[in-house]
Amino acid sequence: MPTNFRPEHSFQALGSFFSQPVAPSPVREPQWIAFNQTLAEQLQLPAELHATQTGLSVWSGNEVPSWAQPIAHAYAGHQFGNLVPQLGDGRALLLAEVVDKHGKRWDVQLKGAGPTPFSRGGDGRSAVGPVLREYLLSESMFVLGVPTTRALAAVASGELVFRDQGGVPGAVFTRVASSHLRIGSFQFASLHGGAEKVQELADYAIARHYPELADTTGTERYLALLHAVAMKQAELVSQWLRVGFIHGVMNTDNTSICGETIDYGPAAFLDRYHPQKVFSSIDRRGRYAFSSQPAIAQWNLARLAECLLPLLTAESEHGDDEASVKAAREDAIALATRVLDAYSEQVQALWLSTMATKIGLEQAQAEDDELIQDFLVVLQTHDVDYTQAFWQLANELSERAGSSLQGESALVAPTAPAASLFTQPEDYLAWRQRWLQRLSENQRSVKDTIDAMRSVNPALIPRNHRIAEAITEVEESGSLKRFYTLLNAWKTPYNMPTSELELELYQAPSKAEEVQRTFCGT
Ligand code: AMP
Ligand code: MG
């Protein structure tokens, strides 16, 4: 085995409070679905662990290699607002941590490899549908530039798993993540181990994810951790809004401490824009609707803050009588609240700057909020596809790529490509005049404006109806053709669609094709 492949087990070393050893349960007849060669090379996995017979055994859970020490992680979490004190990896197990070519550490985890001590009556398995979904979605998110866990491998198990719809083919997924520490991990520590365990986990999280905080001490240290996690969440959520992503189950156990998108259960991309859009079949009240995501992330951060409060509470200067203790705690709450407020400001600022870039503005100003919101209202009112709308805005400019956006003539555009998205374009055309007026303040060339827009507005997103088609094809005929077609085509989301396939994948679903509901599939 090459010397640069040295799997480690730092999380396991935290001890049995946080994780339990567990062996994967073998599957009957593993068969390859997909293997991510590029990621394998980045992770410096030895060749025998690639798409080989040994790889198949390892990534199906049929063979536990000597370098792996499989464990299931114990965590808690608020699910749809309700605290569940004991969740944990019920159908996942961590094989090892691997340091990649760039010195970055990753968790390598099997998902669907059988029951664990945290399965709570579940079978610990995954159906093939959710595995294909997660593969396509997470790899798309990666190329879209959104922080995410990755897909290393997917293997069909040759066994059926039983879900609401009856027996469906099973599969094992290999997920690679910066770590699997969640807000729920801290809730578990707080509920079952108190401040001491929270501190242990916080120190671990700092060492692993926020080494720039290594030298901090005392209450400042844990406040800085809360702040760092909050800023990562702000960045993540603003990226979701940029690409039209709806996570669907933003429970605290699905909120990563390092700010990656994790757990793609019912996740889906917007087609027609609506701020309250929900796809998940279990999100009946719309708690995790598209535009609610920034506020929900803050709610989740508040749960993390609660866990950290004892570490934010300085030794009382005035003694340990009841009043002093209470005062010290109130100070801690005030500190945490300030971080939550800073999160709000940050997510708002990032939203404004990201959306301003999407509509081509060189420098976002506070007043641009109205222009952006008004565009979204036009899209909502006229049922327009989110991705196509922003893509077409750049087309509005490409006709004058050689000229300027300044001066009267710029306002009299030759044609309005984006208007073709509207059956009644008047509202859009009125907005467009205001937009062109505002664009004339840009100092850069039209070409640079178009390039900037193209770099944040994808043409190809992993559309729900396409994913559904690929899954149906696999379930019904066993063919992976469509899955591979999508996987490849979605690797270059920002390119101008030119081939027949790309032009087809650029299309929004017709009303009949639109996916209304997505399922966790657990
Ligand atoms: P999720 O909705 O994927 O975030 O899962 C929520 C919780 O349910 C986690 O603790 C999972 O490990 C657990 N879980 C989900 N599906 C299964 C399953 N098929 N078997 C056992 N546990 C599961
Ligand atoms: Mg989860």
Coordinates of C-alpha atoms in Angstrom, one line a residue, residues 203 206-207 210-218 220-222 224:
D203 CA -12.0 21.4 21.0
I206 CA -11.8 23.6 16.4
A207 CA -8.7 21.5 15.8
Y210 CA -11.1 25.9 12.5
P211 CA -7.4 25.6 13.1
E212 CA -7.1 29.4 12.9
L213 CA -8.8 29.4 16.4
A214 CA -6.2 27.0 17.9
D215 CA -4.6 29.7 20.0
T216 CA -7.8 31.1 21.4
T217 CA -8.7 30.4 25.1
G218 CA -11.5 30.7 27.6
E220 CA -13.6 33.7 23.7
R221 CA -12.6 30.4 22.2
Y222 CA -16.1 28.9 22.1
A224 CA -15.3 32.2 18.2

